XYZ file of C-alpha atoms in Angstrom:
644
model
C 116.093 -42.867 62.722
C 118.009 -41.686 59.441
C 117.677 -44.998 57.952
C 114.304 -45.579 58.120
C 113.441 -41.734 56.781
C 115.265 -43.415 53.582
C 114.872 -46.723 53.689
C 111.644 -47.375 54.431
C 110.092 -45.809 51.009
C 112.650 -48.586 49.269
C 110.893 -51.549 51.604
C 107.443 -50.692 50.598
C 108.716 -50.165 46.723
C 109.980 -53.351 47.272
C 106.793 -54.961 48.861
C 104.427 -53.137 46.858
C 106.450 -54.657 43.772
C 107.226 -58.205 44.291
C 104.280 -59.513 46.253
C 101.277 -57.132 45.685
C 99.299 -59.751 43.856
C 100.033 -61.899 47.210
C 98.926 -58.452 49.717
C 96.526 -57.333 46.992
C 95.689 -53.442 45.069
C 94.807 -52.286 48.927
C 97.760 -54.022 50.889
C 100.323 -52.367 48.753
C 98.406 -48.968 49.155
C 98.572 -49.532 52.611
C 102.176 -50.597 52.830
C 103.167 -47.791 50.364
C 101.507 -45.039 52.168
C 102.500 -46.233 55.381
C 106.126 -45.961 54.916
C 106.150 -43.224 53.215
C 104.403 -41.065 56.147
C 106.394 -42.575 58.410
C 109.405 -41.026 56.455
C 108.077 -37.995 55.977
C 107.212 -37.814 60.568
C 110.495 -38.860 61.122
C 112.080 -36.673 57.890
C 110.194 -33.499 60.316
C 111.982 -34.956 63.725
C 115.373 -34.675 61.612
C 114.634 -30.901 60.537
C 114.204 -30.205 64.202
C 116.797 -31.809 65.223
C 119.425 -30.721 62.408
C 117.998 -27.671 61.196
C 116.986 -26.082 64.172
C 119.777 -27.762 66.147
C 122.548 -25.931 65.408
C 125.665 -26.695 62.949
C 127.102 -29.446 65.854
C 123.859 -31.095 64.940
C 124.965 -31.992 61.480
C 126.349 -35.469 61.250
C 127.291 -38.523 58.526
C 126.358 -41.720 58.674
C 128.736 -44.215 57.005
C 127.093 -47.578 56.095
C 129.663 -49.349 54.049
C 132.518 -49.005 51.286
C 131.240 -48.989 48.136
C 133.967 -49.427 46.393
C 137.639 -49.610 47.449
C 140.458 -49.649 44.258
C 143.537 -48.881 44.937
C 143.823 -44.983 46.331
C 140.250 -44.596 45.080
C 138.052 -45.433 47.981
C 134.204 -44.269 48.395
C 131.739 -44.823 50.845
C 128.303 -45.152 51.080
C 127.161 -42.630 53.607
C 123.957 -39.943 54.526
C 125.042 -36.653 55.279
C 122.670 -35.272 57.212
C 123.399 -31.382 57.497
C 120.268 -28.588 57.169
C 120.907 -28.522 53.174
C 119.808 -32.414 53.474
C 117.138 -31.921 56.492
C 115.259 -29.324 54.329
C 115.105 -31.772 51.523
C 114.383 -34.806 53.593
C 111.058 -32.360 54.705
C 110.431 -31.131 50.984
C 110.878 -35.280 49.082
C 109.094 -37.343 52.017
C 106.243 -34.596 53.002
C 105.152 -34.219 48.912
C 105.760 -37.159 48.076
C 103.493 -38.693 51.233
C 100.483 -36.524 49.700
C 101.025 -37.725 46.661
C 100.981 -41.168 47.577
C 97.638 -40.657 49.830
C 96.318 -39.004 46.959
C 96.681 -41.640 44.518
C 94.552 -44.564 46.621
C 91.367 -42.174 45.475
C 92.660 -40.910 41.777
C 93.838 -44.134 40.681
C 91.110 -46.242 42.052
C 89.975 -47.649 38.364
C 93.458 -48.090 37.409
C 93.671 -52.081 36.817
C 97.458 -51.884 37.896
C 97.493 -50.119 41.410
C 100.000 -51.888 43.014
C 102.844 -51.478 40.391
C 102.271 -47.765 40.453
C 102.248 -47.054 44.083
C 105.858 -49.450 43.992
C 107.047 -46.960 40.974
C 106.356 -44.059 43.590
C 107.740 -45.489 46.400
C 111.066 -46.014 44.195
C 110.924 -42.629 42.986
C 110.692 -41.224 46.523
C 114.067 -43.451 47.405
C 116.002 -42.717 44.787
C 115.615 -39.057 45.301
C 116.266 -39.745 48.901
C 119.362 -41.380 48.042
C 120.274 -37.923 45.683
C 119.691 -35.396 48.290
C 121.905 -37.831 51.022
C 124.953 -38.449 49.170
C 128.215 -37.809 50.284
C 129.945 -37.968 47.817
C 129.569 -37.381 43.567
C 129.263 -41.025 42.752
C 126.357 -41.943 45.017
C 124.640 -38.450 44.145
C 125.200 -39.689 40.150
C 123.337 -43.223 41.237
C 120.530 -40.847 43.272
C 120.410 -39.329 39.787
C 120.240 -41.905 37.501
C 117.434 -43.858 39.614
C 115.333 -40.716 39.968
C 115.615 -40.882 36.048
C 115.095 -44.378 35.170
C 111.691 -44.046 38.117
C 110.565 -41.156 35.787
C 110.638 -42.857 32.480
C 108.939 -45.939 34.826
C 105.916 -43.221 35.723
C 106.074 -41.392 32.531
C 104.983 -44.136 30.632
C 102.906 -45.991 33.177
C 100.026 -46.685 30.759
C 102.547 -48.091 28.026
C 99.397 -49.148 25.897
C 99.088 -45.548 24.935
C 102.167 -44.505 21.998
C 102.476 -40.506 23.230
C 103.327 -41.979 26.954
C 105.963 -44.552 25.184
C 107.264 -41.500 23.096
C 107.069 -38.700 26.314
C 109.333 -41.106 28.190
C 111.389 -41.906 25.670
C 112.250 -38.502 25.002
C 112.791 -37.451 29.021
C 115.367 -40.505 29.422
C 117.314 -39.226 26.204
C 116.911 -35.676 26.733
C 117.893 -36.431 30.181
C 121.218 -38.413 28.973
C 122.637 -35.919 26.966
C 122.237 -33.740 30.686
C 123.837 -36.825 32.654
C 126.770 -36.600 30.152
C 127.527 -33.345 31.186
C 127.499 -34.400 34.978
C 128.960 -37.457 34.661
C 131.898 -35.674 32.872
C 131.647 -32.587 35.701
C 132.269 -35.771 38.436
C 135.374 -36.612 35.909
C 136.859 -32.866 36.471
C 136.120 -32.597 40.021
C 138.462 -36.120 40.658
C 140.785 -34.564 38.530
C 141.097 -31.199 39.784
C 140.631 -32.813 43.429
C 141.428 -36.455 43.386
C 139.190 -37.023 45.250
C 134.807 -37.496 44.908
C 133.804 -36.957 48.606
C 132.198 -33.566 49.158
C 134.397 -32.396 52.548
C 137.590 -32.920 50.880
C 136.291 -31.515 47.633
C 135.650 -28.325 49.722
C 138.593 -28.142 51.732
C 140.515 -27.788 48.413
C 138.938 -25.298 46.811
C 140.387 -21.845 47.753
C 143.901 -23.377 47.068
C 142.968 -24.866 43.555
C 140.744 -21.041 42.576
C 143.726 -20.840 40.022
C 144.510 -24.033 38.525
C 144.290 -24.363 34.912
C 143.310 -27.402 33.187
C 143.515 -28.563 29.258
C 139.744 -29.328 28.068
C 139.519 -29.856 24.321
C 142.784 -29.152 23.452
C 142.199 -25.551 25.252
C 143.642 -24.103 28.652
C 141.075 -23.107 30.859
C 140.313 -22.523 34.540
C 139.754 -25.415 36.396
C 136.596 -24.835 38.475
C 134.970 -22.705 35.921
C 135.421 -25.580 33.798
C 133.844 -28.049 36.403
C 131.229 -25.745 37.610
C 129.876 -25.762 33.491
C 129.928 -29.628 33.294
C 128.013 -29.669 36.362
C 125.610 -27.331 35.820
C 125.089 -29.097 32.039
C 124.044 -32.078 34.066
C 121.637 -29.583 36.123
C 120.372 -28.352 32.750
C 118.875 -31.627 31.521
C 117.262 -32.733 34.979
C 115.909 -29.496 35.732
C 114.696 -28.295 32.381
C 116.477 -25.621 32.088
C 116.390 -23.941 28.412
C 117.714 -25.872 25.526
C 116.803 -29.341 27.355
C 113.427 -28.380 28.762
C 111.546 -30.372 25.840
C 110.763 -33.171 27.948
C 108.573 -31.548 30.649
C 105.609 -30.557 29.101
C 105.492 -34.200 27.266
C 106.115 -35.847 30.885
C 102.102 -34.646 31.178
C 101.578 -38.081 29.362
C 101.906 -40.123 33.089
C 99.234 -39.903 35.669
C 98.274 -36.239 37.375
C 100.099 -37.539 40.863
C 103.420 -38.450 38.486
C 103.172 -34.646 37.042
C 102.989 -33.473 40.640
C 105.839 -35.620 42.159
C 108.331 -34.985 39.060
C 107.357 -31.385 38.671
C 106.868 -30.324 42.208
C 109.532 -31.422 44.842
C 111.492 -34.474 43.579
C 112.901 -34.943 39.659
C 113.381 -31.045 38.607
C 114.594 -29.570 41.928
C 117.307 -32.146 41.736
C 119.821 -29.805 39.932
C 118.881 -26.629 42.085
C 119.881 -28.660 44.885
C 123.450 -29.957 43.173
C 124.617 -26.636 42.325
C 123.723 -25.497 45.872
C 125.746 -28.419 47.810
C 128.282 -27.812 45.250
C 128.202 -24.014 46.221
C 131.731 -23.787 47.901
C 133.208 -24.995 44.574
C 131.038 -22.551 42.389
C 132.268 -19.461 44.318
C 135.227 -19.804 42.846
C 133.803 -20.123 39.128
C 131.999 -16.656 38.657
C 132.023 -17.141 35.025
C 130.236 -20.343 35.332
C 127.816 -18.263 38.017
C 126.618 -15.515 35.183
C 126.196 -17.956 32.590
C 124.000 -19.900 35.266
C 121.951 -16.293 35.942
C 121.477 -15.390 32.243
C 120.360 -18.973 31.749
C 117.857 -19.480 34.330
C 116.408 -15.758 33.824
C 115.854 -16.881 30.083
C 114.135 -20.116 31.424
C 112.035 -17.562 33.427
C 111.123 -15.552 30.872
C 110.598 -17.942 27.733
C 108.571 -21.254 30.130
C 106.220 -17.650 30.815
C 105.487 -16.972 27.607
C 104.610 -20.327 26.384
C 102.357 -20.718 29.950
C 100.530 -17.908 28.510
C 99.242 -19.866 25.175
C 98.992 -23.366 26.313
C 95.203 -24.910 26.807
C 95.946 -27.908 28.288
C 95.514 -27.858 32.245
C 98.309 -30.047 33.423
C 100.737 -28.388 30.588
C 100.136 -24.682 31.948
C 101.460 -26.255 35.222
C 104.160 -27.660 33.899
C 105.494 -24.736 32.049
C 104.904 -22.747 34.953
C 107.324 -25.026 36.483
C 110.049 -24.885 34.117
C 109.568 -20.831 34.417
C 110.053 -21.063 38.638
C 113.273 -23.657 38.248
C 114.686 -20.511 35.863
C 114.418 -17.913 39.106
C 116.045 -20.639 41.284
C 118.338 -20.638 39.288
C 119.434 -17.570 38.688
C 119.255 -16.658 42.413
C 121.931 -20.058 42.354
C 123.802 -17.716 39.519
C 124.095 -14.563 41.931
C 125.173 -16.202 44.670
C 122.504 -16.304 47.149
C 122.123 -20.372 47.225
C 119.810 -20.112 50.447
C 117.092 -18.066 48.653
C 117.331 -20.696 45.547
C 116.356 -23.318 48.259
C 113.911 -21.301 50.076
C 112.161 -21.113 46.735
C 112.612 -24.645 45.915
C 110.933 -25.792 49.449
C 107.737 -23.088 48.732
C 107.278 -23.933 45.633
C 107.134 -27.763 46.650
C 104.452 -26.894 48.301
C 101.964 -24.911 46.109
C 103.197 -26.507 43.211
C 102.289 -29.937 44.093
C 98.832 -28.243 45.463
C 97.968 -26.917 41.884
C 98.979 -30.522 40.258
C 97.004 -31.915 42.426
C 94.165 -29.806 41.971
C 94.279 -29.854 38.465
C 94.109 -33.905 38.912
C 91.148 -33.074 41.054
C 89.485 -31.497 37.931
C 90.097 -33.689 35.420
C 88.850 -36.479 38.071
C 85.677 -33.972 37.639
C 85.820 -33.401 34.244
C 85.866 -37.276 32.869
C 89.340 -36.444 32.202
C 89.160 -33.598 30.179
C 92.211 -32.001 30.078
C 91.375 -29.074 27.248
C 90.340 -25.882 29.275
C 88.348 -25.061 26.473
C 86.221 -27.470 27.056
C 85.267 -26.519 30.729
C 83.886 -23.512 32.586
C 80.978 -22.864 34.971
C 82.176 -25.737 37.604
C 83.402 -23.572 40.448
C 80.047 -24.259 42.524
C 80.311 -27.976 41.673
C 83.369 -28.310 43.035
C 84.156 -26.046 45.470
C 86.616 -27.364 47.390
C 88.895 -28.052 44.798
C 88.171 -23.990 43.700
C 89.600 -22.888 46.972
C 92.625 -25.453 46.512
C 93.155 -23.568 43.005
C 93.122 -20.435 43.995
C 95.643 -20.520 47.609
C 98.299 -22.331 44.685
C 97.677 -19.389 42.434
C 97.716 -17.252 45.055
C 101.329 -18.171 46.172
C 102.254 -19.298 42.478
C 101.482 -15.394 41.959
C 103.852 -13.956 44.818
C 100.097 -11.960 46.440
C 101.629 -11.125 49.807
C 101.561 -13.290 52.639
C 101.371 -16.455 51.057
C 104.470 -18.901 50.710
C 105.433 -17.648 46.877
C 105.925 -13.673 47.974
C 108.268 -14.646 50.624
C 110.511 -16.525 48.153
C 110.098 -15.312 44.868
C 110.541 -11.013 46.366
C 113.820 -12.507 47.830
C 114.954 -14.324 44.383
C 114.308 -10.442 42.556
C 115.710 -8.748 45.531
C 119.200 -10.490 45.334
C 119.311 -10.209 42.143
C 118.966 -6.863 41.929
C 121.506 -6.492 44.896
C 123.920 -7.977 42.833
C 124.860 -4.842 40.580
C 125.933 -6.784 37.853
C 125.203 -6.857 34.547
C 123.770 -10.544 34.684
C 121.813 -9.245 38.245
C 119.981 -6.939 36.582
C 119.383 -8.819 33.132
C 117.959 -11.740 35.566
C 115.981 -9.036 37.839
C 114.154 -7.277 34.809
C 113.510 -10.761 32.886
C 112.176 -12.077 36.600
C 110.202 -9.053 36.881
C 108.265 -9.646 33.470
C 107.895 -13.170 34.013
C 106.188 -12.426 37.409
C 103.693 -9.997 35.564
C 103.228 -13.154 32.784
C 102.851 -15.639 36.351
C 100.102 -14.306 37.548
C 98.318 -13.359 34.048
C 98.370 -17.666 33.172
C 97.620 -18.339 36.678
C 94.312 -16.333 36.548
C 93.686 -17.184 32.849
C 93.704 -21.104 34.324
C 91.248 -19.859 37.043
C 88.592 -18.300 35.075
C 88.915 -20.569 31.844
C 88.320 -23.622 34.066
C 85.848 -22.816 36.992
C 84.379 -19.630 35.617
C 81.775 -18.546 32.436
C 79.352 -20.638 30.827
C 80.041 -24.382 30.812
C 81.935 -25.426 27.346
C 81.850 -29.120 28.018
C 78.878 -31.534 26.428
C 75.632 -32.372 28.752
C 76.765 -35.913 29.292
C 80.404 -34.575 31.195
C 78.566 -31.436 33.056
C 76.092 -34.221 34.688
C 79.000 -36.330 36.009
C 80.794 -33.589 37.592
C 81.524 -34.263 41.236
C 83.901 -33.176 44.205
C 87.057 -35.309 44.813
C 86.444 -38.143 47.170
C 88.154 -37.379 50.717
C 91.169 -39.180 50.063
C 92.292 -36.943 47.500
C 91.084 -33.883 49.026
C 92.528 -34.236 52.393
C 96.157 -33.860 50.577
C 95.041 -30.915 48.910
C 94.333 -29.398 52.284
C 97.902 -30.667 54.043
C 99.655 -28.995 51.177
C 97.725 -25.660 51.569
C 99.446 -25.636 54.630
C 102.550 -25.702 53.554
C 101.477 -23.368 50.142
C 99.877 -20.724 52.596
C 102.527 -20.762 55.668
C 105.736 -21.976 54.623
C 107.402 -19.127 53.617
C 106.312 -16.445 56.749
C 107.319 -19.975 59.282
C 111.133 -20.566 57.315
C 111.748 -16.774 55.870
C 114.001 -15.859 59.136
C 115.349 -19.423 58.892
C 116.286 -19.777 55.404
C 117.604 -15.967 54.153
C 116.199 -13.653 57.370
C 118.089 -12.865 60.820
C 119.081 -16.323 61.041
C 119.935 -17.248 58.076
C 123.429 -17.998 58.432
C 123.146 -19.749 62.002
C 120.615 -22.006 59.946
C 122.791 -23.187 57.245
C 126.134 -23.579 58.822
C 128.405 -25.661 56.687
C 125.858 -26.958 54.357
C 125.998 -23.705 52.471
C 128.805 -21.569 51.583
C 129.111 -17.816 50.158
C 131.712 -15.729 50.206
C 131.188 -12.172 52.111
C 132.201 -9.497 49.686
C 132.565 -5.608 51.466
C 128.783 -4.810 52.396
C 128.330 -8.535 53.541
C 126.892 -11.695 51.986
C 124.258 -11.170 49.034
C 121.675 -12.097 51.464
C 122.560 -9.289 53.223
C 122.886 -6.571 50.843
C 119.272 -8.418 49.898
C 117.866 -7.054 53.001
C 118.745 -2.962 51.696
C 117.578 -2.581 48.185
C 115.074 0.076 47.724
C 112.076 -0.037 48.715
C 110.347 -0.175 44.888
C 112.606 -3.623 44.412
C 109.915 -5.658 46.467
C 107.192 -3.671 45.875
C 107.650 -4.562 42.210
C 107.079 -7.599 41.907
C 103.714 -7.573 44.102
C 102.721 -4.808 41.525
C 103.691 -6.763 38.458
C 101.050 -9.476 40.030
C 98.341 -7.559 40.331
C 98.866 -6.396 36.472
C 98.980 -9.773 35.100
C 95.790 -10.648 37.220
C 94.230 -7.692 36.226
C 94.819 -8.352 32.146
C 93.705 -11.586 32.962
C 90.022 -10.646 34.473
C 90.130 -8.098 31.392
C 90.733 -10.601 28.675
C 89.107 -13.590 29.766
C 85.718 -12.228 32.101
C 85.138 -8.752 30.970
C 86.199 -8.994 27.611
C 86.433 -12.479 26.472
C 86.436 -11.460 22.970
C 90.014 -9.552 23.422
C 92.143 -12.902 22.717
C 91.266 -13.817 19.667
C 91.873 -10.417 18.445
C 95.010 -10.295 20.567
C 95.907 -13.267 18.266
C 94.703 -12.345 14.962
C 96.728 -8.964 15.318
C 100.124 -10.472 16.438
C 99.466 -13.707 14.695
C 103.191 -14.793 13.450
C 104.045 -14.579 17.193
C 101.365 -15.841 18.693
C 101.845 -18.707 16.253
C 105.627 -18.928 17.486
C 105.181 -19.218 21.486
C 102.559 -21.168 20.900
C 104.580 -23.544 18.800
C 107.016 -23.458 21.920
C 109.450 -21.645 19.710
C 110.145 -24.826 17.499
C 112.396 -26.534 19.955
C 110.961 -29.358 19.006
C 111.052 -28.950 15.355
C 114.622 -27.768 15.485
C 115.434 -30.897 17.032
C 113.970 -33.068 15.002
C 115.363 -31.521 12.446
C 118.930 -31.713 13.630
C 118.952 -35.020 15.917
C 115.880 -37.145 15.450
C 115.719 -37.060 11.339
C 119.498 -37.620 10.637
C 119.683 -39.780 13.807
C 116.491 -42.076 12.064
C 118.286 -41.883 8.484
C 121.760 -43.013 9.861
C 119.956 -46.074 11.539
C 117.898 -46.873 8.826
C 120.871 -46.545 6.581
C 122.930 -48.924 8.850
C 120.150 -50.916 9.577
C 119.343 -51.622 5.687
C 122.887 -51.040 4.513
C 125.064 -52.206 6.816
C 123.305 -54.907 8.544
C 121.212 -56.388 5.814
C 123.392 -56.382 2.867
C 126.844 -56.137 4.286
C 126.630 -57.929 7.574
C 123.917 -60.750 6.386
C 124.535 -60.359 2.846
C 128.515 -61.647 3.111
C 127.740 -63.661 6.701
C 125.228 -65.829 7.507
C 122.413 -65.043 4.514
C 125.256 -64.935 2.035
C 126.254 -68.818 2.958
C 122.941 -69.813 2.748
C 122.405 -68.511 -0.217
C 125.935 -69.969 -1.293
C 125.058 -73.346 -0.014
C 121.192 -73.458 -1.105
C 122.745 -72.774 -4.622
C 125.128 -75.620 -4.409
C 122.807 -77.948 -3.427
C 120.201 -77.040 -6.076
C 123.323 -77.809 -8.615
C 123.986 -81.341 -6.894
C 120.422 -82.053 -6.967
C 120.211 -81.770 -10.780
C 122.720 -84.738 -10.442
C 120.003 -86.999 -8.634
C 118.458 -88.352 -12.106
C 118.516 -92.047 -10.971
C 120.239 -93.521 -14.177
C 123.589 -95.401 -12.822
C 125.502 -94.148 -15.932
C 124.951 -90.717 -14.735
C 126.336 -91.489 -11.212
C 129.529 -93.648 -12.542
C 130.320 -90.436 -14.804
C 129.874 -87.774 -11.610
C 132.305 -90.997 -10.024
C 135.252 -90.275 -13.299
C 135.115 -87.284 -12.668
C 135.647 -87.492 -8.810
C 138.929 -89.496 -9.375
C 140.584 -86.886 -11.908
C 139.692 -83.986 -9.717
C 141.637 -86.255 -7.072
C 143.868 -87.374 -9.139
C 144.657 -83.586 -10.524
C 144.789 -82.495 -7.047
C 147.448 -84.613 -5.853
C 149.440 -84.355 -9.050
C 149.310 -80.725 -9.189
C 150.609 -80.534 -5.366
């Protein structure tokens, strides 16, 4: 049963991309969509079964060695245990919507088949991630989920800024995978070993080992957990290599909401949490994981609050959510950084969606600017919007306040100094949450219609096909959190995650616990921070639509500066791309054309073309000429030989 929840998105990939001019555009759809609901049925059987099951329920399934070399063997084998159950529920169940989805949104696309295959392999190589046993086979997880992105990214290749969007999320991504790749390189070191239950039986004997790293002594794990979490950076856009998730916009709306939502960018929440046994013993490498993800929080807020383009508001709204679960990873409470990561699957992916369902509308118009007045035209779609803001937002009772109060509650309960810098930057990025969330809202389906005659008369509701996803993952957006909350960091909590997840108990108790006692203002604060940002929202955009613009013109240099993303970009062109460009032009020109060729191959061309242009003056055709070149043939011989 825990083959085909993995395997069968790889055989329809496979189908869908080898012989879907044979089955046709609808055959692979078919085939695609197929297997991937029937992944994401059994994926829910397995939660039951695992998750609900107890820890005896928790098993591995070895396939085959991978690779056997001397002392260094590794298998290829599924853990299943609830950390991989809740993922299995989270990767299939999105990624099935998405794939439904896509039959109506991509119906004019001329190259159907090869997309829905990209999916499918995107789906399976995450599946593959969240299933490893071991580092290695979580580092090929990793790698496919990144080569499937650039794949999606830049599914309409004729168009440069999709060539140039994926270009820049596999590089940005690399520098990230170096970081892993050399956190795997540690672990064997520290460990000998790559497989995850040996890995953890070690650690409380190695807390203390020192290691050399750069010519520097420094603790082991700490050093490790830093690598790791490097790796997590890049895939998860954390600050410094988030620049490639707002350009990832440039592949289709369903691409946006399987990267952004549930598959790609959770990726490094969920390594640092199966890793968590190993990170309680780095609680350096912990704060500098909290003070990183609450700046991620606070900055992907601000720039959410300036942005114009639908799909991009989304996306840094994204970024801004990975920075709580990640800080919730920094104060220890791994089970609320997963609880977050399975809500936000869910309303995340609805509000991609949905925004896919308004450019569909729209002629695809992207440009909020340029829309307005189309809530009655699409209603369905308006309702979709506003349950995904609704939980994006943290308004009570929807899947978002469950999650995102627990995040800023254990953070809080941590009484540290990174605790509270990541509770007070949470709590302002909350209040900015729901102010961009609203400012979407209104600027899209409310006030006069900004978009031309010739757009307003084409607007339309989603066919069925995309709307019936929208309506699946409202479920999960409006639910989720009041079904799993006693599961995942309530009463049960630790009966739910057996093994899978580890944190030490300090005096009062697990952080979870200590969660459960703050005061009373600590999750009323957040709640209240919402309805503030909503509030500022109605104020500058319905009642006083004027107020922008002279919001702007009065803080102008910093509007100018979050709107400019804070020159990430430009600092990195400045630093990487430019000098990267002049050293390749210089080797390219320099090097290669006039070393390289010059002295190699052009060089004894041009040696040899000049030779022969000398012997052809030679060629006159008078005999006298010839006997002469003859002479002096014989005393070069001659001269030779005498001079030897």
């Amino acid at each position: 049963m825990e083959i085909a929840a993995i395997f069968l998105p790889l055989a329809a990939a496979f189908i869908a991309g080898f012989f879907g001019r044979f089955i046709g555009d609808r055959g692979a759809q078919i085939v695609t969509c197929a297997a991937v609901l029937a992944a994401a049925a059994i994926s829910v059987m397995l939660f039951m079964q695992i998750g609900l099951g107890g820890p005896e329920a928790a098993r591995t399934v070895e396939l085959f060695t991978w690779i056997d070399s001397g002392s260094f063997e590794v298998s290829w084998a599924l853990r299943l245990d609830t950390l991989t159950a809740v993922m299995l529920v989270v990767v299939n169940g999105v990624s099935a919507m998405v794939h439904v989805y896509s039959v109506g949104y991509m119906s004019h696309d001329p190259s159907k088949a090869r997309f829905m295959a990209y999916l499918s392999l995107f789906t399976f190589m995450m599946l593959m991630l969240v299933t490893a046993d071991n580092l290695l086979q979580m580092f090929f997880g990793w790698e496919g989920v990144g080569l499937a992105s650039y794949l999606l990214i830049n599914f309409w290749f004729h168009k440069t800024s999709a060539n140039d969007a994926s270009m820049k999320a596999f590089l940005v991504n690399r520098v990230g995978d170096f970081g892993f790749a050399l956190g795997i390189m540690a672990v064997f070191l520290i460990f000998g070993t790559i497989q995850f239950d040996q890995i953890f039986a070690q650690v409380a004997a190695k807390a203390d080992l020192s290691i050399n790293f750069l010519g520097f002594q420094v603790h082991a794990l700490t050093c490790a957990c830093l690598l790791l979490f490097v790796g997590a950076m890049g895939k998860s856009a954390q600050l410094g290599l988030h620049t490639w998730l707002p350009d990832a916009m440039e592949g289709p709306t369903p691409v946006s909401a399987l990267i952004h939502a549930a598959t790609m960018v959770t990726a490094g929440v969920f390594m640092l949490a199966r890793m968590s046994p190993v990170f309680e013993y780095a609680p350096a490498a912990l704060s500098f994981v909290t003070v990183m993800g609450a700046l991620t929080a606070i900055v992907a807020a601000t720039i959410g609050m300036t942005q114009f383009d639908i799909k991009r508001v989304i996306a840094y709204s994204t970024m801004s959510q990975l920075g709580y679960m990640f800080f919730a990873i920094g104060v220890g409470a791994y089970p609320a950084a997963v609880f977050h990561l399975m809500t936000h699957a869910f309303f995340k992916a609805l509000l991609f969606l949905g925004a896919g369902s308004v450019i569909h509308a729209m002629s695809d118009e992207q440009d909020m600017r340029n829309m307005g007045g189309i809530w009655k035209l699409i209603p369905v779609t308006y309702v979709m919007m506003w349950i995904g803001n609704l939980a994006l937002a943290g308004i009570p009772f929807f899947a978002g306040y469950y999650s995102k109060d627990m995040i800023l509650e254990v953070a809080y309960a941590k009484h540290t100094a990174a605790g509270s810098f990541a509770f007070w930057l949470g709590l302002g990025a909350a209040l900015m949450t729901a102010f961009y969330s609203w400012r979407l809202l209104i600027l899209t389906f409310h006030g006069r219609p900004r978009a031309n005659e010739t757009v307003m008369a084409h607007v339309h509701e989603s066919p069925l096909v995309m709307l019936l996803p929208l309506c699946v993952l409202a479920v999960g957006a409006l639910f989720s959190g009041w079904v799993a909350y006693d599961w995942f960091v309530g009463h049960d909590w630790a009966e739910f995650w057996g093994e899978s997840i580890l944190m030490r108990a300090g005096e009062h108790g697990t952080i979870i616990d200590a969660a459960h006692h703050v005061p009373a203002w600590v999750p009323l604060s957040p709640f209240i921070a919402g309805l503030i940002g909503i509030a500022l929202a109605y104020l500058f955009y319905m009642i006083k639509p004027d107020l922008p613009g002279q919001f702007v013109g009065a803080f102008r240099s910093l509007h100018g500066i979050v709107f400019r993303k804070y020159y990430f970009d430009e600092l990195y062109n400045a630093l990487f791309v430019k000098p990267a460009m002049a050293l390749g032009f210089g080797l390219w020109k320099g090097g290669d054309q006039v070393v390289i060729d010059g002295f190699g191959p052009d060089g004894a061309a041009r040696v040899t073309r000049g030779l022969s242009v000398v012997a052809s003056r030679l060629q006159t055709g008078y005999v006298f000429h010839y006997a002469f070149v003859m002479v002096i043939g014989v005393v070069a011989l001659v001269g030779w030989f005498w001079f030897r």
